[in-house]
Amino acid sequence: GENVEQHPSTLSVQEGDSAVIKCTYSDSASNYFPWYKQELGKGPQLIIDIRSNVGEKKDQRIAVTLNKTAKHFSLHITETQPEDSAVYFCAAIYSGNTPLVFGKGTRLSVIA
Amino acid sequence: EPEVTQTPSHQVTQMGQEVILRCVPISNHLYFYWYRQILGQKVEFLVSFYNNEISEKSEIFDDQFSVERPDGSNFTLKIRSTKLEDSAMYFCASRPGPGEKLFFGSGTQLSVL
């Protein structure tokens, strides 16, 4: 089955700097790659996603890139703010009703 | 904005007791899921449910677990005889269709003593 690896496990950046989180996946059939943000005591919230037919997607300060050949995808947060501090999870899925497989998460700390 | 709601937010139980975790998925969604997250670890898939039956389940979802959609709005996870290692945050999730965005509830923190 699918296996998702995520790095780094922790990341500290200064406010205003960029943060990059990287994930790799094992199943070349996976075609949907969402990113979730989880704040303390809350459930994962979808922040951005990308499908395998595109290489990059942006939403304001957040962008995701996908390299299907290398089977990796990345989350980029620019101009980080303290409220970006949270745990971020990448995930991958083969289409249909198959369940999301999550990475282990990255704890991002934005230092003011 | 519609959201997945879960109750209770916290549940404390004694080992060997039965617990039922409740979820109300988003109203027009057809696919329902339970995931769990042990403290500090990744979110793990338990079970998926569609058209009133289980679609897929993980190794974690053994005979002690069951799911039910008792009416048109609720989706429940039952653990028949809880074990210490069942202590975790349990998340319900739903999506409108296959391959669509998956939305999570805020979770139920289950503590088995």
XYZ file of N, CA and C in Angstrom:
675
model
N 0.811 -1.205 0.000
C 0.000 0.000 0.000
C 0.845 1.256 0.000
N 0.167 2.378 0.002
C 0.854 3.669 -0.042
C 1.593 3.936 1.256
N 2.767 4.579 1.121
C 3.549 5.008 2.271
C 4.001 6.445 2.023
N 3.767 7.303 2.987
C 4.123 8.711 2.839
C 5.161 9.071 3.894
N 6.266 9.624 3.439
C 7.323 10.089 4.331
C 7.341 11.612 4.322
N 7.528 12.211 5.484
C 7.465 13.665 5.606
C 8.679 14.168 6.382
N 9.253 15.274 5.878
C 10.422 15.879 6.522
C 10.337 17.402 6.403
N 10.855 18.148 7.388
C 11.389 17.637 8.657
C 10.275 17.362 9.661
N 10.602 16.816 10.786
C 9.597 16.571 11.817
C 9.331 17.854 12.608
N 10.331 18.697 12.731
C 10.151 20.005 13.368
C 10.867 21.056 12.532
N 10.303 22.253 12.550
C 10.857 23.344 11.753
C 10.589 24.653 12.482
N 11.630 25.405 12.715
C 11.490 26.722 13.324
C 11.986 27.776 12.350
N 11.183 28.804 12.159
C 11.555 29.893 11.261
C 11.244 31.222 11.929
N 11.938 32.242 11.486
C 11.652 33.594 11.967
C 10.438 34.141 11.219
N 9.661 34.916 11.914
C 8.505 35.545 11.277
C 8.946 36.291 10.025
N 8.209 36.073 8.951
C 8.538 36.718 7.684
C 9.354 35.857 6.743
N 10.024 34.836 7.306
C 10.783 33.919 6.464
C 9.839 32.894 5.823
N 10.410 32.111 4.900
C 9.634 31.052 4.250
C 9.865 29.717 4.945
N 8.886 28.848 4.814
C 8.995 27.494 5.359
C 8.667 26.503 4.250
N 9.439 25.436 4.206
C 9.212 24.395 3.197
C 9.147 23.042 3.894
N 8.118 22.300 3.592
C 7.940 20.949 4.136
C 7.840 19.990 2.957
N 8.553 18.875 3.049
C 8.631 17.965 1.902
C 8.072 16.587 2.236
N 7.430 15.992 1.248
C 6.884 14.652 1.400
C 7.198 13.808 0.178
N 7.392 12.534 0.395
C 7.527 11.582 -0.699
C 6.460 10.513 -0.540
N 6.069 9.937 -1.654
C 5.070 8.873 -1.616
C 5.573 7.694 -2.419
N 4.988 6.546 -2.183
C 5.531 5.324 -2.788
C 4.701 4.805 -3.961
N 3.410 5.063 -3.938
C 2.526 4.478 -4.944
C 2.353 5.430 -6.129
N 2.913 5.073 -7.258
C 2.843 5.946 -8.434
C 1.410 6.155 -8.921
N 0.471 5.340 -8.440
C -0.939 5.507 -8.822
C -1.636 6.596 -8.024
N -1.022 7.062 -6.947
C -1.628 8.136 -6.152
C -1.748 9.385 -6.992
N -2.883 10.060 -6.866
C -3.112 11.206 -7.743
C -3.744 12.396 -7.052
N -3.831 12.361 -5.733
C -4.402 13.489 -4.994
C -3.582 13.683 -3.729
N -3.141 14.941 -3.511
C -2.189 15.200 -2.443
C -2.624 16.433 -1.649
N -3.332 16.223 -0.563
C -3.758 17.355 0.270
C -2.767 17.640 1.386
N -2.846 18.867 1.880
C -2.078 19.272 3.059
C -3.062 19.743 4.124
N -2.808 19.286 5.338
C -3.663 19.652 6.453
C -2.851 20.383 7.514
N -3.518 21.329 8.163
C -2.939 22.064 9.287
C -3.706 21.679 10.533
N -2.981 21.303 11.574
C -3.636 20.914 12.807
C -3.133 21.786 13.946
N -4.042 22.542 14.501
C -3.719 23.349 15.672
C -4.026 22.544 16.928
N -3.448 22.956 18.025
C -3.534 22.194 19.261
C -4.987 21.947 19.658
N -5.328 20.690 19.873
C -6.657 20.332 20.326
C -7.730 20.350 19.262
N -7.333 20.527 18.008
C -8.316 20.595 16.918
C -8.071 19.495 15.895
N -9.042 19.314 15.028
C -8.887 18.350 13.967
C -8.098 18.923 12.804
N -7.591 18.073 11.922
C -6.858 18.561 10.744
C -7.767 19.388 9.842
N -7.241 20.521 9.404
C -7.979 21.403 8.508
C -7.274 21.434 7.159
N -8.020 21.173 6.105
C -7.452 21.200 4.762
C -7.051 22.633 4.397
N -5.798 22.811 3.986
C -5.352 24.157 3.626
C -5.070 24.293 2.133
N -4.668 23.238 1.501
C -4.423 23.275 0.069
C -4.280 21.843 -0.419
N -4.583 21.620 -1.669
C -4.419 20.286 -2.240
C -3.999 20.417 -3.695
N -3.494 19.324 -4.237
C -3.059 19.322 -5.629
C -3.338 17.955 -6.220
N -3.714 17.956 -7.467
C -3.953 16.698 -8.168
C -2.811 16.448 -9.140
N -2.704 15.224 -9.575
C -1.504 14.827 -10.312
C -1.425 15.418 -11.712
N -2.480 16.073 -12.156
C -2.438 16.647 -13.494
C -1.869 18.067 -13.518
N -1.454 18.572 -12.342
C -0.817 19.889 -12.283
C 0.474 19.773 -11.490
N 1.390 20.728 -11.730
C 2.670 20.681 -11.057
C 2.775 21.644 -9.881
N 1.911 22.666 -9.877
C 2.005 23.654 -8.816
C 0.643 24.313 -8.615
N 0.395 24.689 -7.386
C -0.849 25.391 -7.064
C -0.555 26.385 -5.957
N -1.144 27.581 -6.076
C -0.908 28.620 -5.080
C -2.214 29.137 -4.517
N -2.165 29.505 -3.244
C -3.293 30.153 -2.604
C -2.730 31.156 -1.619
N -2.611 32.384 -2.059
C -2.058 33.469 -1.255
C -0.638 33.119 -0.823
N -0.385 32.946 0.467
C 0.984 32.688 0.934
C 1.375 31.223 0.886
N 0.462 30.386 0.487
C 0.705 28.939 0.496
C 0.783 28.415 -0.932
N 1.739 27.545 -1.167
C 1.863 26.909 -2.475
C 2.258 25.459 -2.280
N 1.861 24.651 -3.220
C 2.258 23.237 -3.208
C 2.804 22.890 -4.581
N 3.893 22.133 -4.596
C 4.472 21.672 -5.842
C 4.485 20.162 -5.858
N 4.382 19.601 -7.037
C 4.335 18.147 -7.186
C 5.286 17.725 -8.291
N 6.124 16.752 -7.992
C 7.012 16.147 -8.978
C 6.637 14.663 -9.061
N 5.858 14.326 -10.079
C 5.350 12.947 -10.212
C 6.469 11.959 -10.515
N 7.437 12.419 -11.274
C 8.539 11.525 -11.637
C 9.301 11.081 -10.406
N 9.585 12.048 -9.543
C 10.338 11.752 -8.331
C 9.430 11.303 -7.196
N 8.136 11.415 -7.388
C 7.144 11.065 -6.368
C 7.369 11.853 -5.087
N 7.482 13.158 -5.252
C 7.513 13.975 -4.054
C 6.740 15.278 -4.277
N 6.264 15.808 -3.179
C 5.511 17.055 -3.210
C 5.866 17.881 -1.981
N 5.729 19.180 -2.117
C 6.203 20.080 -1.071
C 5.190 21.181 -0.793
N 5.201 21.627 0.448
C 4.385 22.758 0.882
C 5.313 23.936 1.127
N 4.944 25.072 0.572
C 5.744 26.285 0.730
C 4.868 27.354 1.364
N 5.331 27.894 2.480
C 4.626 29.001 3.130
C 5.551 30.202 3.109
N 5.119 31.265 2.497
C 5.935 32.483 2.440
C 5.440 33.490 3.476
N 6.329 34.410 3.815
C 5.987 35.492 4.768
C 5.289 34.916 6.000
N 5.936 33.975 6.632
C 5.302 33.270 7.747
C 4.913 34.233 8.876
N 3.826 33.844 9.535
C 3.290 34.619 10.651
C 3.143 33.704 11.858
N 3.124 34.262 13.067
C 2.988 33.410 14.263
C 1.789 32.472 14.201
N 0.707 32.918 13.577
C -0.492 32.061 13.500
C -0.330 30.887 12.535
N 0.789 30.855 11.818
C 1.082 29.687 10.982
C 1.643 28.541 11.820
N 1.995 28.817 13.064
C 2.529 27.780 13.947
C 1.481 26.699 14.174
N 1.839 25.470 13.846
C 0.909 24.342 13.936
C 1.655 23.096 13.481
N 0.948 21.981 13.483
C 1.488 20.762 12.879
C 0.875 20.615 11.494
N 1.702 20.386 10.521
C 1.257 20.231 9.135
C 1.439 18.780 8.702
N 0.395 18.242 8.087
C 0.436 16.870 7.586
C 0.240 16.862 6.082
N 1.076 16.104 5.409
C 0.813 15.823 4.010
C 0.088 14.483 3.924
N -0.552 14.252 2.812
C -1.260 12.990 2.614
C -1.311 12.671 1.128
N -1.560 11.422 0.852
C -1.673 10.981 -0.537
C -2.806 9.977 -0.633
N -3.379 9.906 -1.816
C -4.496 8.987 -2.014
C -4.559 8.553 -3.470
N -4.880 7.305 -3.620
C -5.280 6.805 -4.924
C -6.736 7.181 -5.102
N -7.163 7.433 -6.289
C -8.484 8.011 -6.511
C -9.592 7.094 -5.999
N -10.756 7.700 -5.854
C -11.910 6.934 -5.417
C -12.099 7.008 -3.926
N -12.549 5.948 -3.340
C -12.878 5.953 -1.927
C -11.733 5.443 -1.067
N -10.565 5.228 -1.658
C -9.457 4.732 -0.853
C -9.085 5.777 0.186
N -8.668 5.347 1.364
C -8.419 6.306 2.440
C -7.123 7.091 2.242
N -7.118 8.290 2.772
C -5.905 9.099 2.797
C -4.846 8.412 3.648
N -3.607 8.473 3.184
C -2.472 8.019 3.972
C -1.668 9.258 4.339
N -1.445 9.443 5.626
C -0.807 10.647 6.117
C 0.680 10.449 6.365
N 1.423 11.546 6.232
C 2.777 11.583 6.734
C 2.754 11.769 8.247
N 3.926 11.759 8.850
C 4.014 11.825 10.304
C 3.875 13.224 10.866
N 3.848 14.217 10.008
C 3.618 15.578 10.476
C 4.891 16.371 10.676
N 4.767 17.686 10.525
C 5.849 18.625 10.782
C 5.337 19.690 11.732
N 6.026 19.830 12.847
C 5.649 20.884 13.798
C 6.379 22.151 13.404
N 5.624 23.120 12.898
C 6.197 24.399 12.488
C 6.031 25.425 13.596
N 7.118 26.055 13.940
C 7.102 27.142 14.927
C 7.602 28.406 14.245
N 6.772 29.430 14.268
C 7.158 30.714 13.703
C 7.462 31.645 14.859
N 8.702 32.088 14.906
C 9.176 32.879 16.035
C 9.062 34.363 15.707
N 8.333 35.063 16.545
C 8.134 36.501 16.318
C 9.376 37.318 16.638
N -20.146 28.034 7.469
C -19.595 26.954 6.651
C -19.924 25.612 7.303
N -20.414 24.654 6.533
C -20.747 23.349 7.121
C -19.509 22.695 7.700
N -19.712 21.934 8.782
C -18.582 21.259 9.382
C -19.009 19.914 9.945
N -18.026 19.068 10.135
C -18.244 17.776 10.771
C -18.214 18.009 12.283
N -19.221 17.541 12.977
C -19.270 17.740 14.424
C -19.136 16.405 15.137
N -18.403 16.417 16.249
C -18.174 15.208 17.015
C -18.496 15.439 18.481
N -19.084 14.417 19.078
C -19.362 14.459 20.506
C -19.068 13.101 21.127
N -18.621 13.062 22.394
C -18.181 14.209 23.168
C -16.790 14.666 22.731
N -16.334 15.770 23.249
C -14.982 16.211 22.926
C -13.951 15.428 23.741
N -14.358 15.016 24.924
C -13.501 14.195 25.771
C -14.325 13.047 26.354
N -13.710 11.880 26.437
C -14.373 10.715 27.008
C -13.348 9.957 27.831
N -13.690 9.756 29.091
C -12.827 8.965 29.965
C -13.586 7.694 30.327
N -12.926 6.550 30.210
C -13.593 5.296 30.487
C -12.632 4.322 31.161
N -13.197 3.335 31.795
C -12.390 2.286 32.413
C -12.116 1.190 31.394
N -10.960 0.588 31.518
C -10.602 -0.517 30.640
C -11.682 -1.598 30.686
N -12.057 -2.091 29.521
C -13.073 -3.122 29.436
C -14.478 -2.583 29.203
N -14.655 -1.289 29.352
C -15.970 -0.694 29.134
C -16.191 -0.416 27.650
N -17.445 -0.302 27.304
C -17.828 0.051 25.933
C -17.957 1.575 25.813
N -17.507 2.091 24.691
C -17.703 3.511 24.420
C -18.283 3.685 23.020
N -19.062 4.732 22.872
C -19.600 5.105 21.566
C -19.218 6.544 21.290
N -18.545 6.736 20.189
C -18.158 8.080 19.754
C -19.101 8.493 18.631
N -19.559 9.708 18.717
C -20.601 10.146 17.788
C -20.112 11.236 16.850
N -20.663 11.214 15.660
C -20.265 12.153 14.606
C -21.495 12.519 13.792
N -21.556 13.781 13.408
C -22.552 14.205 12.432
C -21.784 14.720 11.226
N -21.716 13.949 10.156
C -20.990 14.403 8.959
C -21.701 15.584 8.305
N -21.043 16.214 7.371
C -21.649 17.293 6.603
C -22.804 16.713 5.797
N -23.905 17.446 5.720
C -25.184 16.870 5.322
C -25.218 16.269 3.922
N -24.530 16.806 2.958
C -24.615 16.262 1.602
C -23.475 15.295 1.288
N -22.724 14.922 2.310
C -21.609 14.008 2.095
C -22.091 12.567 2.138
N -21.405 11.718 1.372
C -21.825 10.330 1.251
C -20.798 9.332 1.770
N -19.557 9.791 1.946
C -18.477 8.903 2.373
C -18.011 9.333 3.765
N -17.912 8.379 4.642
C -17.602 8.686 6.032
C -16.422 7.842 6.493
N -15.657 8.424 7.399
C -14.417 7.796 7.843
C -14.206 8.012 9.344
N -13.499 7.088 9.922
C -12.921 7.281 11.247
C -11.407 7.122 11.141
N -10.718 8.077 11.758
C -9.274 8.029 11.891
C -8.947 8.176 13.371
N -7.734 7.787 13.743
C -7.317 8.056 15.103
C -5.890 8.588 15.095
N -5.565 9.271 16.195
C -4.233 9.853 16.326
C -3.771 9.671 17.766
N -2.810 8.793 17.940
C -2.180 8.664 19.250
C -1.293 9.879 19.466
N -1.216 10.337 20.691
C -0.529 11.580 21.014
C 0.849 11.665 20.364
N 1.041 12.726 19.574
C 2.338 12.973 18.971
C 2.633 12.170 17.725
N 1.679 11.338 17.308
C 1.905 10.501 16.135
C 1.011 10.923 14.969
N 1.152 10.218 13.868
C 0.395 10.635 12.689
C -1.038 10.142 12.755
N -1.838 10.700 11.901
C -3.236 10.327 11.794
C -3.337 8.988 11.048
N -4.027 8.034 11.665
C -4.117 6.681 11.102
C -5.553 6.353 10.703
N -5.699 5.748 9.556
C -7.009 5.340 9.053
C -7.544 4.147 9.839
N -8.821 4.201 10.187
C -9.487 3.073 10.825
C -10.454 2.383 9.871
N -11.425 3.161 9.343
C -12.498 2.544 8.582
C -13.152 3.582 7.685
N -13.632 3.125 6.551
C -14.436 3.963 5.667
C -15.807 3.319 5.488
N -16.795 4.160 5.221
C -18.190 3.706 5.220
C -18.925 4.411 4.109
N -19.635 3.632 3.292
C -20.395 4.208 2.186
C -21.596 3.333 1.918
N -22.711 3.949 1.649
C -23.927 3.221 1.286
C -24.281 2.182 2.356
N -24.146 2.616 3.601
C -24.529 1.809 4.757
C -23.713 0.539 4.953
N -22.498 0.564 4.434
C -21.641 -0.572 4.718
C -20.178 -0.140 4.739
N -19.372 -0.956 5.394
C -17.952 -0.678 5.450
C -17.328 -0.899 4.083
N -16.572 0.103 3.626
C -15.880 0.002 2.337
C -14.488 -0.593 2.507
N -13.822 -0.142 3.556
C -12.450 -0.581 3.802
C -12.147 -0.391 5.275
N -11.293 -1.242 5.804
C -10.876 -1.079 7.187
C -9.407 -1.443 7.324
N -8.771 -0.868 8.337
C -7.364 -1.122 8.554
C -7.196 -2.259 9.554
N -5.933 -2.614 9.768
C -5.626 -3.678 10.729
C -6.027 -3.276 12.147
N -6.047 -1.982 12.392
C -6.415 -1.494 13.725
C -7.875 -1.824 14.028
N -8.680 -1.781 13.024
C -10.130 -1.942 13.161
C -10.457 -3.424 13.306
N -10.256 -3.941 14.532
C -10.511 -5.368 14.750
C -11.939 -5.583 15.239
N -12.208 -6.771 15.736
C -13.579 -7.139 16.104
C -14.133 -6.313 17.267
N -13.275 -5.604 17.963
C -13.743 -4.756 19.066
C -14.383 -3.461 18.562
N -14.148 -3.151 17.296
C -14.653 -1.908 16.725
C -15.862 -2.190 15.838
N -16.789 -1.264 15.820
C -17.892 -1.331 14.872
C -18.340 0.092 14.551
N -18.943 0.247 13.392
C -19.485 1.544 13.006
C -20.933 1.358 12.592
N -21.658 2.455 12.705
C -23.075 2.399 12.396
C -23.545 3.782 11.968
N -24.508 3.782 11.063
C -25.197 5.020 10.702
C -26.653 4.784 11.068
N -27.004 5.060 12.317
C -28.326 4.670 12.837
C -29.489 5.457 12.237
N -29.182 6.651 11.714
C -30.241 7.462 11.101
C -29.621 8.251 9.966
N -30.316 9.246 9.470
C -29.820 9.972 8.311
C -28.734 10.974 8.592
N -28.376 11.144 9.890
C -27.403 12.196 10.179
C -26.216 11.724 11.005
N -26.398 10.741 11.861
C -25.324 10.340 12.767
C -24.480 9.208 12.200
N -23.224 9.197 12.627
C -22.290 8.143 12.252
C -21.495 7.830 13.506
N -21.557 6.596 13.992
C -20.956 6.289 15.284
C -19.844 5.256 15.170
N -18.911 5.363 16.100
C -17.850 4.373 16.263
C -17.998 3.782 17.648
N -18.124 2.467 17.716
C -18.247 1.787 18.993
C -17.008 0.948 19.233
N -16.482 1.063 20.436
C -15.408 0.168 20.873
C -16.005 -0.674 21.977
N -16.070 -1.964 21.761
C -16.856 -2.834 22.637
C -16.213 -3.015 24.001
N -14.941 -3.285 24.049
C -14.236 -3.518 25.303
C -12.903 -2.785 25.212
N -12.868 -1.588 25.768
C -11.713 -0.726 25.555
C -10.459 -1.258 26.233
N -9.336 -0.982 25.587
C -8.023 -1.332 26.112
C -7.240 -0.044 26.335
N -6.192 -0.142 27.139
C -5.380 1.041 27.408
C -4.856 1.662 26.115
N -4.480 0.800 25.173
C -3.887 1.292 23.927
C -4.901 1.923 22.979
N -6.178 1.889 23.355
C -7.188 2.594 22.555
C -7.206 4.087 22.862
N -6.474 4.485 23.882
C -6.413 5.905 24.222
C -5.806 6.673 23.064
N -6.561 7.632 22.549
C -6.151 8.389 21.369
C -7.186 9.458 21.098
N -6.874 10.305 20.124
C -7.867 11.234 19.600
C -8.501 10.556 18.387
N -9.803 10.504 18.371
C -10.527 9.877 17.274
C -11.204 10.954 16.439
N -10.920 10.920 15.151
C -11.473 11.907 14.231
C -12.458 11.249 13.277
N -13.570 11.901 13.110
C -14.521 11.546 12.078
C -14.268 12.454 10.883
N -14.472 11.946 9.685
C -14.282 12.742 8.480
C -15.336 12.359 7.454
N -15.623 13.297 6.550
C -16.582 12.986 5.489
C -16.199 13.717 4.213
N -16.705 13.201 3.109
C -16.481 13.835 1.815
C -17.718 13.606 0.957
N -17.996 14.509 0.008
C -19.221 14.373 -0.785
C -19.180 13.224 -1.782
N -17.991 12.954 -2.327
C -17.893 11.910 -3.322
C -16.491 11.381 -3.407
N -16.263 10.341 -4.199
C -14.910 9.767 -4.319
C -13.935 10.776 -4.883
N -12.782 10.873 -4.283
C -11.759 11.798 -4.746
C -11.993 13.243 -4.378
N -13.059 13.520 -3.674
C -13.348 14.893 -3.259
C -12.601 15.234 -1.965
N -12.621 16.511 -1.616
C -11.935 16.955 -0.402
C -12.517 16.278 0.838
N -11.618 15.936 1.764
C -12.010 15.267 2.988
C -11.985 16.273 4.128
N -13.088 16.337 4.865
C -13.213 17.289 5.962
C -13.262 16.536 7.291
N -12.507 17.038 8.263
C -12.409 16.392 9.560
C -13.184 17.145 10.626
N -13.670 16.404 11.603
C -14.212 16.997 12.803
C -13.105 17.368 13.767
N -13.480 17.921 14.907
C -12.501 18.375 15.899
C -11.993 17.251 16.784
N -12.631 16.095 16.703
C -12.114 14.937 17.409
C -12.725 14.687 18.770
N -12.614 13.442 19.205
C -12.951 13.026 20.566
C -11.692 12.461 21.187
N -11.279 13.054 22.285
C -10.117 12.538 23.016
C -10.586 11.429 23.940
N -10.190 10.206 23.644
C -10.570 9.052 24.455
C -9.423 8.673 25.378
N -9.724 8.608 26.647
C -8.731 8.182 27.640
C -9.248 6.929 28.322
N -8.490 5.843 28.207
C -8.862 4.582 28.833
C -7.959 4.374 30.045
N -8.584 4.237 31.215
C -7.816 4.126 32.460
C -7.775 2.688 32.960
